[in-house]
Coordinates of C-alpha atoms in Angstrom, one line a residue:
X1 CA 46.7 27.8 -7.2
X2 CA 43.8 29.4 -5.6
X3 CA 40.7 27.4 -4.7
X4 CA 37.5 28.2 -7.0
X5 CA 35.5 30.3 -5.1
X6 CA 31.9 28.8 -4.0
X7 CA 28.6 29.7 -5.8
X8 CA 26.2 31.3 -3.2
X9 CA 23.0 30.4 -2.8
X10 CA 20.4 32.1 -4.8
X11 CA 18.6 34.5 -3.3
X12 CA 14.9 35.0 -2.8
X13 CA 14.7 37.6 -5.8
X14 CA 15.9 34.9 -7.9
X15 CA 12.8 32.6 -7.4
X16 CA 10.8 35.9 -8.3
X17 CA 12.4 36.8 -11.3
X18 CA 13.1 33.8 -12.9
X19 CA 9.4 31.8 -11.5
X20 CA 8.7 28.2 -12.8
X21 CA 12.2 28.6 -15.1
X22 CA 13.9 29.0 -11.1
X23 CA 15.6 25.3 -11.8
X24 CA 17.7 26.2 -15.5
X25 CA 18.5 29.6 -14.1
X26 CA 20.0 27.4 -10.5
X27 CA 21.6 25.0 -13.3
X28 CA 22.9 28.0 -15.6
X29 CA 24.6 29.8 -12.2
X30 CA 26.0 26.3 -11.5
X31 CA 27.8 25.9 -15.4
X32 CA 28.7 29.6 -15.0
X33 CA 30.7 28.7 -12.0
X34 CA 32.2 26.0 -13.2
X35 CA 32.5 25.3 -16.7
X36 CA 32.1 28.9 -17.3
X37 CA 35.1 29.8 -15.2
X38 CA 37.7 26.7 -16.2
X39 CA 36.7 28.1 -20.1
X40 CA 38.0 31.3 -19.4
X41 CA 34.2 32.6 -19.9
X42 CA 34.2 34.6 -16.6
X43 CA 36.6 35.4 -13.7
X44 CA 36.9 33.2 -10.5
X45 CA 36.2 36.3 -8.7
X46 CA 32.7 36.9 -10.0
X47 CA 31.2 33.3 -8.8
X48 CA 30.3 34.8 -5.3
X49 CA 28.2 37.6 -7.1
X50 CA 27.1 35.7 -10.0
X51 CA 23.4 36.0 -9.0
X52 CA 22.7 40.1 -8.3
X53 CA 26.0 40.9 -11.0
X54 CA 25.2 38.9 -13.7
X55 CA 22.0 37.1 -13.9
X56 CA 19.9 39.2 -12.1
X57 CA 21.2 41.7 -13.3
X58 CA 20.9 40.8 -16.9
X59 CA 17.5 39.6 -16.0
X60 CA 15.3 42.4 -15.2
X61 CA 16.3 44.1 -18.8
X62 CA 13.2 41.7 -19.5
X63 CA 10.9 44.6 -18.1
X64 CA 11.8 47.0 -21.3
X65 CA 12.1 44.2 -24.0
X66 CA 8.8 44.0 -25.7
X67 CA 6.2 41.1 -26.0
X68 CA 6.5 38.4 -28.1
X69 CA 9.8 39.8 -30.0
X70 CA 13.3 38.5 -31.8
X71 CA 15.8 39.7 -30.4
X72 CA 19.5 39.2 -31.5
X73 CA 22.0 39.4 -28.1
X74 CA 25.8 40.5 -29.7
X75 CA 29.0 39.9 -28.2
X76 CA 26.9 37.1 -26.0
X77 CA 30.0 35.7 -24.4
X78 CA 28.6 33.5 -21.8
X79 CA 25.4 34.3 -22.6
X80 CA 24.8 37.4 -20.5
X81 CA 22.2 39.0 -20.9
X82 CA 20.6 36.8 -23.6
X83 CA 20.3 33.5 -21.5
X84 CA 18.9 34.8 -18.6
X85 CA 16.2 36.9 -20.6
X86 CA 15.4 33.4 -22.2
X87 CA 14.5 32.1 -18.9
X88 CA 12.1 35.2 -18.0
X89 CA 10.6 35.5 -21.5
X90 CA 10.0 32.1 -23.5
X91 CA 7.8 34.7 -25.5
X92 CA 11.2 36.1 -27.1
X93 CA 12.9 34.3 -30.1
X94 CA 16.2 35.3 -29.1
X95 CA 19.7 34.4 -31.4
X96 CA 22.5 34.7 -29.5
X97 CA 25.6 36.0 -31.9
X98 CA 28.9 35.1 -30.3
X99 CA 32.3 35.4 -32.7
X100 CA 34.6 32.8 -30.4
X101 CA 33.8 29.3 -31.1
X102 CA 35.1 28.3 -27.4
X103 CA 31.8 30.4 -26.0
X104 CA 29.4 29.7 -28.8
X105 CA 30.2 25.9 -27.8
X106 CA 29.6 27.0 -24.4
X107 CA 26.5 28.6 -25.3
X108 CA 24.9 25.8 -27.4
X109 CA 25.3 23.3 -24.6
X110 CA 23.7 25.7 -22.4
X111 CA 20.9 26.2 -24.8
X112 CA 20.4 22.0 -25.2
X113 CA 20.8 21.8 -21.6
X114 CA 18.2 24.0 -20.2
X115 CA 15.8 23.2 -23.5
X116 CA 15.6 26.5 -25.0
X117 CA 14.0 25.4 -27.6
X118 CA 13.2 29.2 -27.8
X119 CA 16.9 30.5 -28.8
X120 CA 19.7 29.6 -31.1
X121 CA 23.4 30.3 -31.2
X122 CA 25.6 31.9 -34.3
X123 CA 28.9 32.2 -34.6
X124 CA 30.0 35.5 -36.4
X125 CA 30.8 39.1 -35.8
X126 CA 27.8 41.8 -36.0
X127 CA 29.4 43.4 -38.9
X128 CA 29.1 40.5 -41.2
X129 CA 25.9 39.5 -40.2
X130 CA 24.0 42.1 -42.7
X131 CA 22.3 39.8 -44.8
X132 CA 22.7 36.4 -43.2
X133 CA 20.3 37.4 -40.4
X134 CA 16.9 38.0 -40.4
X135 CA 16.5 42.0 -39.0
X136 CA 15.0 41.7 -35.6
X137 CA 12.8 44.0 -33.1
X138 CA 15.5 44.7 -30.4
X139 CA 20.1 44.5 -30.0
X140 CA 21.1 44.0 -26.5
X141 CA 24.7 44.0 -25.6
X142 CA 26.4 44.5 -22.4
X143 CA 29.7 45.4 -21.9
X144 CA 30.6 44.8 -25.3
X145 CA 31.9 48.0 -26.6
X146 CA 31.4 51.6 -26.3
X147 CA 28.0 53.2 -27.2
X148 CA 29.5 54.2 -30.8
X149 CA 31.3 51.6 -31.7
X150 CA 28.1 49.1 -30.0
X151 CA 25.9 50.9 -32.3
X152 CA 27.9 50.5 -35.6
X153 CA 27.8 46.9 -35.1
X154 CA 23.9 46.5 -33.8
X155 CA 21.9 48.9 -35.3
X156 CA 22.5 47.8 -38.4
X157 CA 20.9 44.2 -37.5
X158 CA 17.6 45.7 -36.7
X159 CA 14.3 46.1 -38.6
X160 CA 13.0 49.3 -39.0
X161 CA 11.4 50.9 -35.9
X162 CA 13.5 48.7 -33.8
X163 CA 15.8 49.3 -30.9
X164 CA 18.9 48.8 -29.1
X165 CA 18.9 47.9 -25.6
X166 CA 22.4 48.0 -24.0
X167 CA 23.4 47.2 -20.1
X168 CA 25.9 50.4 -19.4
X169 CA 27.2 51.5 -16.0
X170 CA 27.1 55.2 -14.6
X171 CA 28.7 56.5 -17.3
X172 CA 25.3 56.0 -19.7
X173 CA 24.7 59.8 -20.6
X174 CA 28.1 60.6 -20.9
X175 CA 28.3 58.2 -23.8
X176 CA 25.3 58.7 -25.3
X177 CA 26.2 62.5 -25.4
X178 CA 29.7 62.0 -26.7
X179 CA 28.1 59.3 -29.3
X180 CA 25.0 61.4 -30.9
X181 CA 26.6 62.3 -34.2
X182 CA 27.6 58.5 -34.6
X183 CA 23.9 57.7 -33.8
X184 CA 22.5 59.8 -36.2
X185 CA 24.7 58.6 -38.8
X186 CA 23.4 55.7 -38.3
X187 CA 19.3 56.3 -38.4
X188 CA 19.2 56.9 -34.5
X189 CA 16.0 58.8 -34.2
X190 CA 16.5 59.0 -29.9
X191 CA 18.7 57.8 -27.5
X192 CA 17.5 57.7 -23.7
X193 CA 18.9 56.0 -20.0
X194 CA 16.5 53.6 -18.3
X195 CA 17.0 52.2 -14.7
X196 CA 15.4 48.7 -14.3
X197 CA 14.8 46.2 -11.4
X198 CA 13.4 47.9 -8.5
X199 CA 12.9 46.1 -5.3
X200 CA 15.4 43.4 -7.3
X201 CA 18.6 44.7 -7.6
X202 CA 20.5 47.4 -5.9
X203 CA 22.4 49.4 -7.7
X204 CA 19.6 49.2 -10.5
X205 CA 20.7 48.1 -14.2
X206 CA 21.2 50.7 -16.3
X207 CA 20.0 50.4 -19.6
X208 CA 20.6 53.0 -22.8
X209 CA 18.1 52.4 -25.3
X210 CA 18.7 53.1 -28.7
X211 CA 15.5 53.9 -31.3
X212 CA 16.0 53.6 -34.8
X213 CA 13.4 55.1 -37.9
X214 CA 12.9 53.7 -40.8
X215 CA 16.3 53.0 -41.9
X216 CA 18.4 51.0 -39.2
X217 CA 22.2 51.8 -40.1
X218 CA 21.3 55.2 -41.7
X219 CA 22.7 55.8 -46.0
X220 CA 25.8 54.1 -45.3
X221 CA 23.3 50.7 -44.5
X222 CA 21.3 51.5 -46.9
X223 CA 23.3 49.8 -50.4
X224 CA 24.7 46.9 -48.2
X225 CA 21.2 45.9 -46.8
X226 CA 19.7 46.1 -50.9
X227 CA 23.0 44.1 -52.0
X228 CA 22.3 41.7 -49.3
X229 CA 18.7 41.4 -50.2
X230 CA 19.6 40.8 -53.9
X231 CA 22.6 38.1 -53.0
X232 CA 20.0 36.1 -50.8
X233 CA 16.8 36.2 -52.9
X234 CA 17.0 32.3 -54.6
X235 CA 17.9 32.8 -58.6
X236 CA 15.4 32.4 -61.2
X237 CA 16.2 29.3 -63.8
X238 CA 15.9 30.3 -67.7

């Protein structure tokens, strides 16, 4: 059996980033690379580069996410990138959807632990969320899916207006090109590749946002979001 591998000490970006919230985001790389790994959440191997993979990383998405919005992260897993754009942004309400119960207990003692009184935790798949969410502003994902199949499943949870924001590597505009009749289906109005974090990370984090119009999910939405609407509305007594 190999011996877990030691969690490095953060580096000075970190203390930038993540300012008076530096202590939770020392205390979420320390359950990462422990609990985190002997959960399954993560592999041993990624401890040493926990801080510029994963949480810085997932971090500096904050500089495209707008102020004061909801935000719903899907496919959270062990809460990347939702918990550490908690700890930069206590302006966001953020819901972190995770389908697993093993990582959505994982991410609810996170949540208690650091008092993010500011986020909550579902348990559920994207797809049946229509209905039993409240549409937010902005998706982010990362490495959940491809852009298509990503899209199906987030796009539909948004308000109108609102956006996707998904952590990709370098093969962002290949997937957004091989994804645009997907998109459109869906009410994508434009599709773009963002590169954030300068002077924090290197490689920077690339991002694929994800605009929707006025009808998030596009006519095949459309019926399930009135259905849902008329299941939730409270009946009216005779």
């Amino acid at each position: 059996m190999t011996e877990a591998a030691e969690l490095p000490q953060a580096p000075e970006q970190a203390r930038t980033v993540f300012g008076e919230y530096f202590p939770e985001a020392v205390r979420y790389a320390e359950l990462l690379a422990d609990a985190g790994v002997k959960r399954g959440l993560i592999g041993p191997r990624e401890v040493p580069r926990l801080w510029e993979r994963h949480l810085l990383n997932c971090a500096v998405l904050s500089e495209v996410v707008p102020e004061g919005v909801t935000v719903c992260d899907v496919g959270s897993g062990a809460g990347l990138p939702g918990i550490p754009l908690a700890l930069v942004r206590p302006d966001l309400k953020i819901t972190l959807l995770e389908p697993l119960l093993r990582r959505t207990n994982f991410l609810q003692e996170v949540v208690e632990l650091l008092g993010l009184d500011h986020v909550t935790v579902e348990r559920g798949r994207a797809e049946e969320m229509l209905g039993k969410l409240q549409p937010v502003h902005v998706v982010t994902a990362r490495a959940v899916a491809p852009l298509d199949r990503l899209a199906g499943w987030g796009v539909p949870l948004l308000r109108p207006y609102g956006e996707m924001l998904a952590l990709k590597g370098d093969t962002a505009e290949e997937e957004i090109n091989g994804a645009r009749a997907a998109l459109a289906k869906l009410g994508v109005v434009e599709a773009s590749v963002l590169h954030v974090g300068e002077g924090i990370v290197d490689p920077l984090t690339t991002v694929v946002r994800v605009e929707v119009g006025e009808s998030p999910g596009g006519v095949r939405f459309a019926a399930k979001r009135a259905k849902a609407a008329r299941t939730s509305r409270p009946r009216r007594r005779r």
